[in-house]
Coordinates of C-alpha atoms and ligand atoms in Angstrom, one line a residue:
Chain A
M1 CA -62.5 -2.2 37.1
N2 CA -61.8 -5.1 39.4
N3 CA -58.3 -6.3 38.7
E4 CA -58.8 -9.8 40.1
R5 CA -61.2 -10.6 37.2
I6 CA -58.6 -9.9 34.6
P7 CA -57.1 -13.2 33.5
V8 CA -53.4 -13.2 33.4
L9 CA -51.9 -13.8 29.9
T10 CA -50.4 -17.2 29.5
E11 CA -46.7 -17.8 29.9
L12 CA -46.4 -18.5 26.3
E13 CA -48.3 -15.4 25.3
L14 CA -46.1 -13.3 27.6
S15 CA -42.9 -14.8 26.3
E16 CA -44.0 -14.1 22.7
I17 CA -44.9 -10.5 23.6
D18 CA -41.7 -10.0 25.5
A19 CA -39.7 -11.1 22.4
E20 CA -41.4 -8.3 20.5
L21 CA -40.7 -5.9 23.3
A22 CA -37.0 -6.7 23.1
H23 CA -36.6 -4.7 19.9
V24 CA -38.9 -1.7 20.3
P25 CA -38.0 1.5 22.1
Y26 CA -41.1 1.7 24.3
R27 CA -43.7 -0.9 25.4
S28 CA -46.8 0.5 23.6
A29 CA -44.9 0.1 20.3
A30 CA -45.6 -3.6 20.5
A31 CA -49.4 -3.1 20.7
I32 CA -50.3 -4.6 17.4
D33 CA -47.9 -7.5 17.7
A34 CA -49.2 -8.2 21.2
M35 CA -52.8 -8.3 20.0
R36 CA -52.0 -10.5 17.1
I37 CA -50.2 -12.9 19.4
V38 CA -53.2 -13.2 21.8
Q39 CA -55.5 -13.5 18.8
R40 CA -53.5 -16.3 17.4
H41 CA -53.9 -18.2 20.7
R42 CA -57.5 -17.3 21.5
G43 CA -59.0 -16.6 18.2
W44 CA -60.0 -13.1 19.1
V45 CA -59.3 -10.2 21.5
S46 CA -61.9 -10.1 24.3
D47 CA -62.3 -7.1 26.6
E48 CA -60.5 -9.0 29.3
S49 CA -57.6 -9.9 27.0
L50 CA -57.5 -6.3 25.8
Q51 CA -57.2 -5.1 29.4
A52 CA -54.5 -7.6 30.2
I53 CA -52.5 -6.6 27.2
A54 CA -52.9 -2.9 27.9
R55 CA -51.6 -3.4 31.4
H56 CA -48.6 -5.4 30.2
L57 CA -47.8 -2.7 27.7
E58 CA -48.4 0.1 30.3
M59 CA -51.0 1.8 28.2
S60 CA -54.7 2.5 28.7
A61 CA -57.3 -0.1 27.5
D62 CA -59.1 2.7 25.6
E63 CA -56.0 3.6 23.8
L64 CA -55.3 0.0 22.9
D65 CA -58.9 -0.4 21.8
G66 CA -58.6 2.6 19.5
I67 CA -55.7 0.8 17.8
A68 CA -57.5 -2.5 17.7
T69 CA -60.6 -1.1 16.0
F70 CA -58.5 0.6 13.3
Y71 CA -57.2 -2.7 11.9
T72 CA -59.4 -5.1 9.9
L73 CA -57.9 -8.3 11.0
I74 CA -57.9 -7.8 14.8
F75 CA -61.1 -9.4 15.9
R76 CA -62.8 -7.8 18.9
R77 CA -65.7 -10.2 18.6
P78 CA -65.5 -14.0 18.8
V79 CA -65.0 -15.8 15.5
G80 CA -65.4 -19.4 14.5
E81 CA -62.5 -21.9 14.4
K82 CA -61.8 -20.8 10.8
V83 CA -62.4 -17.5 9.2
I84 CA -63.5 -17.5 5.6
L85 CA -62.1 -14.4 3.7
L86 CA -63.8 -14.1 0.3
C87 CA -62.1 -11.5 -1.9
N88 CA -64.6 -9.0 -3.2
S89 CA -62.2 -6.7 -5.0
V90 CA -62.3 -5.8 -8.7
T91 CA -60.9 -8.8 -10.5
C92 CA -62.6 -11.3 -8.2
W93 CA -65.8 -9.4 -8.6
M94 CA -65.5 -9.6 -12.4
K95 CA -64.9 -13.3 -12.1
G96 CA -68.1 -13.9 -10.1
C97 CA -67.4 -13.6 -6.3
D98 CA -71.0 -12.4 -5.7
K99 CA -72.2 -15.8 -6.9
L100 CA -69.7 -17.6 -4.7
Q101 CA -70.8 -15.5 -1.8
R102 CA -74.4 -16.7 -2.2
R103 CA -73.2 -20.3 -2.6
I104 CA -71.3 -20.1 0.7
T105 CA -74.3 -18.6 2.4
E106 CA -76.5 -21.4 1.0
K107 CA -74.1 -24.1 2.1
L108 CA -73.2 -22.8 5.6
G109 CA -76.4 -20.9 6.4
I110 CA -74.5 -17.7 7.3
G111 CA -74.2 -14.3 5.6
L112 CA -71.2 -12.0 5.8
A113 CA -70.0 -11.2 9.3
E114 CA -71.8 -14.2 10.7
T115 CA -70.6 -17.4 12.5
T116 CA -72.1 -20.8 12.0
P117 CA -73.9 -22.1 15.1
D118 CA -71.4 -24.9 15.6
Q119 CA -68.6 -22.2 15.7
R120 CA -66.7 -23.7 12.8
Y121 CA -66.8 -20.8 10.4
T122 CA -67.0 -17.0 10.4
F123 CA -67.6 -15.5 7.0
L124 CA -66.0 -12.2 6.1
P125 CA -65.4 -10.2 3.0
I126 CA -61.8 -9.2 2.3
S127 CA -60.2 -6.7 -0.1
C128 CA -57.8 -7.9 -2.9
L129 CA -55.7 -10.8 -1.6
G130 CA -52.9 -10.2 -4.0
A131 CA -53.7 -13.3 -6.1
C132 CA -55.7 -11.6 -8.8
D133 CA -54.2 -13.8 -11.6
K134 CA -55.9 -16.7 -9.8
A135 CA -59.3 -14.9 -9.3
P136 CA -61.7 -15.6 -7.8
V137 CA -59.9 -16.5 -4.5
M138 CA -60.6 -16.9 -0.8
M139 CA -58.8 -17.9 2.3
V140 CA -60.2 -20.4 4.8
G141 CA -58.1 -20.3 7.9
D142 CA -54.5 -20.3 6.7
D143 CA -55.2 -21.8 3.3
L144 CA -55.6 -19.9 0.1
Y145 CA -58.0 -21.3 -2.5
E146 CA -57.5 -20.1 -6.1
N147 CA -59.5 -20.2 -9.3
L148 CA -62.6 -20.9 -7.3
A149 CA -65.7 -22.4 -8.8
E150 CA -69.0 -23.3 -7.1
Q151 CA -67.9 -26.9 -7.2
T152 CA -64.7 -26.2 -5.3
L153 CA -66.8 -24.6 -2.6
D154 CA -68.9 -27.8 -2.4
E155 CA -65.6 -29.7 -1.8
V156 CA -64.1 -27.3 0.7
F157 CA -67.3 -27.1 2.8
R158 CA -68.4 -30.7 2.6
S159 CA -69.2 -31.5 6.2
Chain B
M1 CA -23.0 -14.4 -19.7
T2 CA -25.0 -11.6 -18.2
V3 CA -28.5 -12.0 -16.9
Q4 CA -31.3 -10.4 -18.8
L5 CA -34.2 -11.1 -16.4
P6 CA -32.5 -10.9 -13.0
L7 CA -35.5 -10.7 -10.7
T8 CA -37.0 -14.0 -11.7
R9 CA -34.0 -16.1 -12.4
N10 CA -34.6 -18.1 -9.3
I11 CA -38.4 -18.3 -9.7
H12 CA -39.8 -21.5 -11.0
A13 CA -43.2 -22.3 -12.6
D14 CA -44.2 -24.5 -9.6
R15 CA -43.4 -21.6 -7.2
R16 CA -41.2 -23.6 -4.9
P17 CA -39.0 -21.4 -2.8
T18 CA -35.3 -20.9 -3.6
D19 CA -33.5 -21.8 -0.4
L20 CA -30.1 -20.4 0.7
Q21 CA -28.1 -23.2 -0.9
A22 CA -29.9 -22.9 -4.3
Y23 CA -29.7 -19.1 -4.1
E24 CA -25.9 -19.2 -3.5
Q25 CA -25.3 -21.9 -6.1
N26 CA -27.0 -19.5 -8.6
G27 CA -24.6 -16.6 -7.7
G28 CA -26.6 -15.3 -4.7
Y29 CA -24.8 -13.2 -2.0
Q30 CA -22.0 -12.5 -4.5
A31 CA -23.2 -8.8 -4.6
L32 CA -22.9 -8.7 -0.9
R33 CA -19.4 -10.2 -1.0
K34 CA -18.5 -7.6 -3.6
A35 CA -19.7 -4.7 -1.6
I36 CA -18.3 -5.9 1.7
P37 CA -15.4 -5.2 1.9
G38 CA -14.9 -4.0 -1.7
M39 CA -17.3 -1.0 -2.0
P40 CA -17.7 1.7 0.6
P41 CA -21.3 2.8 1.2
A42 CA -20.8 6.0 -0.9
D43 CA -19.8 3.9 -3.9
C44 CA -22.9 1.7 -3.5
L45 CA -25.0 4.8 -3.4
Q46 CA -23.4 6.3 -6.5
T47 CA -24.0 3.0 -8.3
V48 CA -27.7 3.1 -7.4
V49 CA -28.0 6.8 -8.4
D50 CA -26.3 6.0 -11.7
S51 CA -28.6 3.0 -12.4
H52 CA -31.6 5.3 -12.7
L53 CA -33.6 2.7 -10.6
R54 CA -37.0 4.1 -9.9
G55 CA -39.2 2.9 -7.0
R56 CA -41.5 0.0 -8.0
G57 CA -44.1 0.8 -5.3
G58 CA -46.2 3.0 -7.5
A59 CA -44.8 6.5 -7.5
G60 CA -41.6 5.8 -9.5
F61 CA -39.4 8.0 -7.3
P62 CA -35.7 7.7 -8.1
T63 CA -34.3 5.4 -5.5
G64 CA -30.8 6.8 -5.4
M65 CA -32.1 10.3 -4.9
K66 CA -34.4 9.1 -2.1
W67 CA -31.4 7.5 -0.4
S68 CA -29.2 10.5 -0.8
F69 CA -31.4 12.5 1.6
V70 CA -30.4 10.3 4.5
P71 CA -27.8 12.0 6.7
M72 CA -24.5 10.1 6.4
G73 CA -21.2 10.1 8.2
E74 CA -20.6 13.3 10.2
N75 CA -24.0 14.6 9.3
A76 CA -25.7 11.7 10.9
S77 CA -26.7 12.1 14.6
P78 CA -25.8 9.2 16.8
G79 CA -28.5 6.6 17.0
H80 CA -30.4 4.1 14.8
K81 CA -31.2 4.5 11.2
Y82 CA -33.9 2.3 9.7
L83 CA -34.6 0.6 6.4
I84 CA -38.2 -0.7 5.8
C85 CA -39.4 -2.9 3.1
N86 CA -43.0 -2.2 2.1
A87 CA -44.5 -5.6 1.5
D88 CA -48.1 -4.5 2.2
E89 CA -49.3 -5.0 -1.4
M90 CA -53.0 -4.3 -0.9
E91 CA -53.9 -2.3 -3.9
P92 CA -56.6 -4.1 -5.9
G93 CA -55.1 -5.8 -8.9
A94 CA -51.5 -5.9 -7.5
F95 CA -49.9 -9.3 -7.0
K96 CA -46.3 -8.9 -8.1
D97 CA -44.6 -8.6 -4.7
R98 CA -46.2 -11.9 -3.5
L99 CA -44.2 -13.7 -6.3
L100 CA -40.9 -12.2 -5.2
L101 CA -41.6 -12.8 -1.5
E102 CA -42.7 -16.4 -1.8
C103 CA -40.4 -17.6 -4.5
D104 CA -37.0 -15.9 -3.8
P105 CA -36.9 -14.5 -0.3
H106 CA -33.1 -14.4 -0.2
Q107 CA -33.1 -12.0 -3.2
L108 CA -35.0 -9.5 -1.1
V109 CA -32.9 -10.2 2.0
E110 CA -29.7 -9.6 0.1
G111 CA -31.2 -6.4 -1.4
M112 CA -32.1 -5.2 2.1
I113 CA -28.6 -6.0 3.5
L114 CA -27.0 -4.0 0.7
A115 CA -29.5 -1.1 1.0
A116 CA -29.0 -1.0 4.8
Y117 CA -25.2 -1.1 4.3
T118 CA -25.4 1.7 1.8
L119 CA -27.5 3.8 4.2
Q120 CA -25.6 2.6 7.2
A121 CA -28.9 1.6 8.7
D122 CA -28.6 -0.9 11.6
I123 CA -32.2 -2.1 11.9
A124 CA -34.5 -3.2 9.1
Y125 CA -38.1 -4.3 8.9
I126 CA -40.1 -6.1 6.3
F127 CA -43.7 -4.8 6.8
I128 CA -45.9 -7.5 5.4
R129 CA -49.7 -7.9 5.0
P130 CA -51.1 -10.6 7.3
E131 CA -52.6 -12.7 4.5
Y132 CA -49.1 -13.4 3.1
L133 CA -48.5 -16.3 5.4
L134 CA -46.4 -18.4 3.1
A135 CA -44.2 -15.4 2.3
T136 CA -43.8 -14.6 6.0
E137 CA -42.8 -18.2 6.8
R138 CA -40.2 -18.3 4.0
L139 CA -38.8 -14.9 4.9
N140 CA -38.3 -15.9 8.5
Q141 CA -36.5 -19.0 7.3
A142 CA -34.3 -17.0 5.0
I143 CA -33.5 -14.6 7.9
A144 CA -32.6 -17.4 10.2
D145 CA -30.4 -19.0 7.6
C146 CA -28.6 -15.7 7.0
H147 CA -27.9 -15.3 10.7
R148 CA -26.2 -18.7 10.7
K149 CA -24.2 -17.8 7.6
G150 CA -23.0 -14.4 9.0
Y151 CA -24.9 -12.4 6.4
L152 CA -27.1 -10.8 9.2
G153 CA -26.4 -9.9 12.8
K154 CA -23.1 -8.5 14.2
N155 CA -20.1 -7.8 12.0
I156 CA -21.4 -9.0 8.7
L157 CA -18.8 -10.8 6.7
G158 CA -16.2 -9.7 9.3
S159 CA -16.8 -6.0 8.7
D160 CA -17.9 -3.5 11.3
F161 CA -21.3 -3.3 9.7
S162 CA -24.1 -5.0 11.7
L163 CA -27.8 -5.4 10.8
D164 CA -30.9 -6.8 12.5
L165 CA -33.8 -7.7 10.2
Y166 CA -37.3 -8.3 11.5
V167 CA -40.5 -9.3 9.8
H168 CA -43.5 -7.2 11.1
V169 CA -46.8 -8.7 10.2
S170 CA -49.5 -6.1 9.8
A171 CA -53.0 -6.3 11.0
G172 CA -54.7 -5.4 7.7
R173 CA -55.5 -2.0 6.3
Y174 CA -54.6 -0.7 2.8
I175 CA -53.5 2.7 4.2
C176 CA -50.6 1.0 5.9
G177 CA -48.9 0.8 2.5
E178 CA -48.6 4.6 2.4
E179 CA -45.1 5.1 3.7
T180 CA -45.8 7.5 6.6
A181 CA -48.9 5.5 7.7
L182 CA -46.7 2.4 7.6
I183 CA -44.3 4.1 10.0
S184 CA -47.2 4.9 12.3
A185 CA -48.3 1.3 12.1
L186 CA -44.8 0.0 12.9
E187 CA -44.8 2.2 15.9
G188 CA -47.8 0.3 17.1
K189 CA -50.3 3.1 16.4
R190 CA -53.3 3.7 14.2
A191 CA -52.0 4.0 10.7
N192 CA -52.7 7.6 10.0
P193 CA -50.4 9.2 7.4
R194 CA -48.2 12.0 8.6
A195 CA -47.6 15.5 7.1
K196 CA -44.4 15.9 5.1
P197 CA -42.0 17.5 5.8
P198 CA -40.3 16.2 7.8
F199 CA -39.6 13.5 5.3
P200 CA -39.0 10.0 6.7
Q201 CA -35.4 10.1 5.3
V202 CA -34.7 12.6 8.1
S203 CA -37.3 11.9 10.7
G204 CA -39.2 8.6 10.3
L205 CA -39.6 5.6 12.5
W206 CA -39.3 6.8 16.1
G207 CA -38.1 10.1 14.8
R208 CA -35.0 8.6 13.2
P209 CA -33.9 8.6 9.6
T210 CA -35.9 6.0 7.7
I211 CA -36.1 4.7 4.2
V212 CA -39.2 2.9 2.9
N213 CA -38.9 1.0 -0.3
N214 CA -41.0 -1.4 -2.2
V215 CA -40.2 -5.2 -2.4
E216 CA -39.4 -5.1 -6.1
T217 CA -37.2 -2.0 -5.8
L218 CA -35.1 -3.7 -3.1
C219 CA -34.9 -6.9 -5.1
N220 CA -33.1 -5.0 -7.9
I221 CA -30.3 -3.8 -5.6
P222 CA -28.1 -7.0 -5.6
H223 CA -28.1 -7.1 -9.4
I224 CA -27.2 -3.4 -9.7
I225 CA -24.4 -3.8 -7.3
E226 CA -23.1 -6.9 -8.9
H227 CA -23.4 -6.0 -12.6
G228 CA -23.2 -2.2 -12.4
A229 CA -25.4 0.8 -13.4
Q230 CA -24.8 0.7 -17.2
W231 CA -25.8 -3.0 -17.4
F232 CA -29.0 -2.1 -15.5
I233 CA -29.8 0.8 -17.8
G234 CA -29.2 -1.4 -20.8
L235 CA -31.9 -3.9 -19.7
G236 CA -34.7 -1.5 -20.4
V237 CA -36.1 -1.1 -24.0
S238 CA -37.4 2.5 -23.6
E239 CA -36.6 5.5 -21.4
D240 CA -36.6 3.8 -18.0
A241 CA -34.0 1.4 -16.7
G242 CA -34.1 -2.2 -15.7
T243 CA -36.7 -4.9 -16.0
K244 CA -40.2 -4.8 -14.5
L245 CA -42.6 -7.3 -13.1
Y246 CA -45.8 -6.9 -15.2
G247 CA -49.0 -8.6 -14.3
V248 CA -52.4 -9.1 -16.0
S249 CA -55.6 -10.1 -14.4
G250 CA -59.2 -10.2 -15.7
R251 CA -60.6 -12.0 -18.8
V252 CA -57.4 -12.9 -20.5
R253 CA -56.5 -16.5 -21.5
N254 CA -53.4 -16.7 -19.3
P255 CA -53.5 -14.2 -16.4
G256 CA -50.1 -14.0 -14.6
C257 CA -47.0 -12.1 -13.7
W258 CA -43.8 -11.9 -15.8
E259 CA -40.5 -10.1 -15.7
L260 CA -39.9 -8.2 -19.0
P261 CA -37.6 -5.4 -20.1
M262 CA -38.9 -2.0 -18.8
G263 CA -40.8 -0.4 -21.6
T264 CA -42.2 -3.6 -23.1
P265 CA -45.3 -2.5 -25.2
I266 CA -48.6 -3.2 -23.5
R267 CA -49.7 -5.2 -26.5
E268 CA -46.9 -7.6 -26.1
I269 CA -47.7 -8.1 -22.5
L270 CA -51.4 -8.7 -23.2
E271 CA -51.0 -10.8 -26.3
H272 CA -47.8 -12.7 -25.9
R273 CA -47.8 -13.2 -22.2
A274 CA -51.4 -13.1 -21.1
G275 CA -52.5 -14.9 -24.3
G276 CA -55.0 -12.3 -25.5
M277 CA -58.6 -12.0 -24.4
E278 CA -60.7 -15.0 -23.4
D279 CA -63.0 -16.3 -26.1
G280 CA -66.1 -14.3 -26.3
Y281 CA -64.6 -11.2 -24.6
A282 CA -63.2 -8.1 -26.1
L283 CA -61.0 -5.5 -24.6
R284 CA -62.7 -2.3 -23.5
G285 CA -60.0 -0.7 -21.4
L286 CA -57.4 -1.4 -18.8
L287 CA -55.9 0.0 -15.6
P288 CA -52.2 -0.1 -16.3
G289 CA -50.9 -0.2 -12.8
G290 CA -53.5 -1.3 -10.2
G291 CA -56.8 0.1 -8.9
S292 CA -55.6 3.7 -8.4
T293 CA -54.5 4.4 -12.0
D294 CA -56.5 6.0 -14.9
F295 CA -58.0 3.8 -17.6
L296 CA -56.2 3.4 -20.9
V297 CA -58.1 2.1 -24.0
P298 CA -57.2 -0.1 -27.0
E299 CA -55.7 2.9 -28.9
H300 CA -52.9 2.9 -26.2
L301 CA -51.9 -0.7 -26.7
D302 CA -48.7 0.1 -28.5
L303 CA -47.3 2.3 -25.8
P304 CA -44.3 1.1 -23.9
M305 CA -45.1 0.2 -20.3
D306 CA -42.8 2.7 -18.5
Y307 CA -43.2 5.7 -16.3
S308 CA -43.0 8.4 -18.9
A309 CA -45.0 6.9 -21.7
I310 CA -47.9 5.9 -19.5
G311 CA -47.7 9.2 -17.7
K312 CA -48.0 11.1 -21.0
A313 CA -51.1 9.1 -21.9
G314 CA -52.7 10.4 -18.8
S315 CA -52.3 7.5 -16.5
R316 CA -49.6 6.0 -14.3
M317 CA -47.6 2.8 -14.5
G318 CA -48.2 2.4 -10.8
T319 CA -47.4 -1.2 -9.8
G320 CA -47.3 -2.4 -13.4
T321 CA -50.1 -4.9 -12.7
I322 CA -52.8 -4.4 -15.4
I323 CA -56.5 -5.0 -14.7
I324 CA -58.5 -5.7 -17.8
L325 CA -62.0 -4.3 -18.4
D326 CA -63.8 -6.5 -20.9
D327 CA -66.8 -5.7 -23.0
R328 CA -69.2 -7.7 -20.9
T329 CA -68.4 -6.1 -17.6
C330 CA -70.2 -2.9 -16.6
P331 CA -67.7 0.0 -16.4
V332 CA -69.9 1.8 -13.9
A333 CA -70.0 -1.2 -11.6
F334 CA -66.3 -1.8 -12.1
V335 CA -65.5 1.7 -10.9
K336 CA -68.0 1.5 -8.1
N337 CA -66.2 -1.6 -6.8
L338 CA -63.0 0.3 -6.7
I339 CA -64.5 3.4 -5.1
D340 CA -66.1 1.3 -2.4
F341 CA -62.7 -0.2 -1.6
F342 CA -61.1 3.2 -1.3
A343 CA -64.0 4.5 0.8
Q344 CA -63.7 1.6 3.1
E345 CA -59.9 1.9 3.4
S346 CA -59.9 5.7 4.1
C347 CA -58.2 6.4 7.4
G348 CA -60.8 9.1 8.0
F349 CA -58.3 11.9 8.7
C350 CA -59.4 14.3 5.9
T351 CA -63.0 15.3 5.1
P352 CA -62.8 15.1 1.3
C353 CA -61.7 11.5 1.6
R354 CA -63.7 10.3 4.6
D355 CA -67.0 11.9 3.4
G356 CA -66.4 12.4 -0.3
L357 CA -65.5 8.8 -1.3
P358 CA -68.7 7.2 0.2
W359 CA -70.7 10.0 -1.5
S360 CA -69.1 9.1 -4.9
G361 CA -69.9 5.4 -4.1
Q362 CA -73.5 6.3 -3.4
V363 CA -73.9 8.3 -6.6
L364 CA -72.3 5.4 -8.6
E365 CA -74.6 2.9 -6.8
D366 CA -77.7 5.0 -7.8
I367 CA -76.6 5.1 -11.4
E368 CA -75.8 1.4 -11.5
N369 CA -79.2 0.5 -10.0
G370 CA -81.1 2.7 -12.4
R371 CA -81.8 5.5 -10.0
G372 CA -79.3 7.9 -11.6
R373 CA -80.3 11.4 -12.6
P374 CA -78.7 13.4 -15.4
E375 CA -77.1 15.9 -12.9
D376 CA -75.3 13.0 -11.2
L377 CA -72.5 13.1 -13.9
E378 CA -71.8 16.7 -13.0
T379 CA -71.7 15.7 -9.3
L380 CA -69.2 13.0 -10.1
E381 CA -67.1 15.5 -12.2
R382 CA -67.1 17.9 -9.3
Q383 CA -66.0 15.2 -6.9
V384 CA -63.2 14.2 -9.2
S385 CA -61.8 17.7 -9.4
F386 CA -62.1 18.3 -5.7
I387 CA -61.2 15.0 -4.1
G388 CA -58.7 14.3 -6.9
A389 CA -56.7 17.5 -6.4
I390 CA -53.4 16.9 -4.9
G391 CA -53.2 19.1 -1.7
N392 CA -56.8 18.8 -0.7
T393 CA -56.0 15.6 1.2
H394 CA -53.3 14.5 3.5
C395 CA -52.1 11.6 1.4
A396 CA -52.5 10.1 -2.1
L397 CA -55.2 7.6 -1.3
A398 CA -58.1 9.9 -2.2
P399 CA -56.6 11.3 -5.4
G400 CA -55.7 7.8 -6.4
A401 CA -59.3 6.7 -5.9
M402 CA -60.5 9.3 -8.3
E403 CA -58.2 8.2 -11.2
P404 CA -60.3 5.3 -12.5
L405 CA -63.5 7.3 -12.0
Q406 CA -62.2 10.4 -13.8
S407 CA -61.0 8.4 -16.8
A408 CA -64.1 6.2 -16.9
L409 CA -66.2 9.4 -17.1
H410 CA -64.1 10.3 -20.1
Y411 CA -63.8 7.1 -22.0
F412 CA -67.0 5.3 -21.0
R413 CA -69.3 8.3 -20.7
E414 CA -72.0 6.7 -23.0
D415 CA -72.2 3.9 -20.5
F416 CA -73.0 6.2 -17.6
E417 CA -75.5 8.1 -19.8
K418 CA -77.2 4.9 -20.9
H419 CA -77.7 3.7 -17.3
I420 CA -79.3 7.0 -16.5
D421 CA -81.5 7.2 -19.7
D422 CA -82.7 3.6 -19.5
G423 CA -83.0 3.6 -15.8
R424 CA -81.1 0.3 -15.5
C425 CA -77.8 -1.4 -16.0
P426 CA -77.5 -2.8 -19.6
Y427 CA -75.0 -5.5 -18.4
G428 CA -75.8 -8.6 -16.3
E429 CA -74.0 -9.7 -13.1
P430 CA -70.5 -11.0 -13.8
H431 CA -70.2 -14.8 -13.9
Ligands
FMN1 C1 -52.7 4.6 -0.1 C2 -51.4 4.2 -0.5 C3 -51.0 2.8 -0.4 C4 -49.7 2.4 -0.8 N1 -49.5 1.0 -0.7 C5 -48.2 0.6 -1.1 C6 -47.9 -0.8 -1.0 O1 -48.7 -1.6 -0.6 N2 -46.6 -1.1 -1.3 C7 -45.7 -0.2 -1.7 O2 -44.6 -0.6 -2.0 N3 -46.0 1.1 -1.8 C8 -47.2 1.5 -1.5 N4 -47.5 2.9 -1.6 C9 -46.4 3.8 -1.9 C10 -45.6 4.1 -0.7 O3 -46.1 5.3 0.0 C11 -44.1 4.5 -1.0 O4 -44.1 5.5 -2.0 C12 -43.4 3.3 -1.5 O5 -43.4 2.2 -0.6 C13 -41.9 3.7 -1.7 O6 -41.2 2.7 -2.3 P1 -40.4 2.8 -3.7 O7 -39.8 4.2 -3.7 O8 -39.5 1.7 -3.6 O9 -41.5 2.7 -4.7 C14 -48.8 3.3 -1.2 C15 -49.1 4.7 -1.3 C16 -50.4 5.1 -0.9 C17 -50.7 6.5 -1.0
SF4_2 S1 -56.5 11.1 2.0 FE1 -57.8 9.6 3.0 S2 -56.5 8.0 3.6 FE2 -55.2 9.7 3.1 S3 -54.9 10.8 5.1 FE3 -56.7 11.7 4.2 S4 -58.4 10.5 5.0 FE4 -56.5 9.3 5.4
FES3 S1 -59.0 -8.9 -6.7 FE1 -59.3 -10.7 -5.6 S2 -57.2 -11.3 -5.3 FE2 -57.0 -9.3 -6.2

């Protein structure tokens, strides 16, 4: 691997990672935090980012990738500006999440695990969001939408 | 005046957060001021033991007993001890910790300071699922405010006790909620559960003594320290002590989460709090404590919601958040949704869980889609007894996954048979 091609993590990313390193006993212990930090800045964790993080944490990229792929919300593929997380667990399912899924696909032209061509949205299923009393629910980016109905989807995704 | 519903006294209908000032005006941090300097750690521990508090994370393990395994004083080797709050809350149907985290973050922080003081732990973490963004923001604010006030950091309230508290945001995986998997995740690794022994109380995070407790468990601590063990025991209306956050989701008029005396009858929760079933729906069954608990049926409605009564009825109180199965929802598809969840969330370490759960899911899918064969029911029964047996797997995920299936085969057997006989699902898609 040619080291010169590895982009250096930004100052901001490094300082945030180093803040995590300050309270763990060894560098690789901050692996998940570091990937989350980079993902927050770049949307996802590319191979190049992964290698840069691994070097900074003094671990192998393979080992780091093994950790990355274990966790659902570390993205190793590019995602749109906002990720749609539609809950498909039991209460949301009873309250019609399958129908909502079809409506989102209809509106945005993407199925699950796909990204709109304009890179605005990536559509993913998610397990119970811990808001079952407000089912059905979804998150779009940082926002939680509760008691969803098809009309709400029309408003949220009005372009 | 003594408080009857301590956990939610600062929780408002509009779910605005209680900030430090409001928390203190309502008596907050009085328990901490009582313990430091008034109560040595051993007294705090004895009070928690005497209170009969049981863990609210699902298993109901007595909190005081769990804490008493942590080496103290001369038995403790030099080095850190850790306290971890389990705020992963990813079990389908569970939404109670979110309420406590978002609406009264200081109650949890005070509980954690007191727990850490009792255990003489000097570092604490709140391990929180990544989707709980609002809770994370409010916890970080509460922690910053506590540092300014001298409730956290060096020499708390002028004593020689010091504590650092960090929020660790997870990267999403249900298995992280299992306490030894959580410790692996906090160490920055894949969240595989670990063999016990050694128990975390002796060798947990980075090999050091570690206590993992649920959010609701820890939120009880300030009240127990402030008002005493007898007061806490007196709050319950059946065998178990304290109050409990009960939740109901599904086709009821008023789904939600309420604090009630421990042991409140299920009927009262469903009818008085949740408002009864929605018009046009009747109750078929319910999972009393989240997606990994066995079904109960209408004949159980007068049971008290506590650990012992629900246990005797063949289920578990689990998280205390009830999921309703109504008469218009297919029980086979309901259970299949849950099994698919557990199969997806398996960490893959043990064969019965990694390979068995997808197999159960496939059999259920065949039955649901009209391709079931009579022998499938036997296959499912065999899976239940093999995957469900404690000891065949490394952690409780797989046995938990089998609980709704096993009880559905018992209570709703005619539904499974009808699917197979008719070659189709008699219910429509939920709407
Ligand atoms: C698969 C699995 C997931 C779990 N998830 C959680 C969880 O999200 N929150 C929780 O408090 N306990 C969870 N538990 C229980 C924990 O292992 C542990 O018993 C609990 O956090 C202890 O806290 P307590 O004694 O205060 O109840 C889970 C257990 C298993 C087997
Ligand atoms: S039972 Fe499942 S989740 Fe638990 S350790 Fe085994 S494979 Fe992992
Ligand atoms: S089932 Fe969707 S939020 Fe719990």
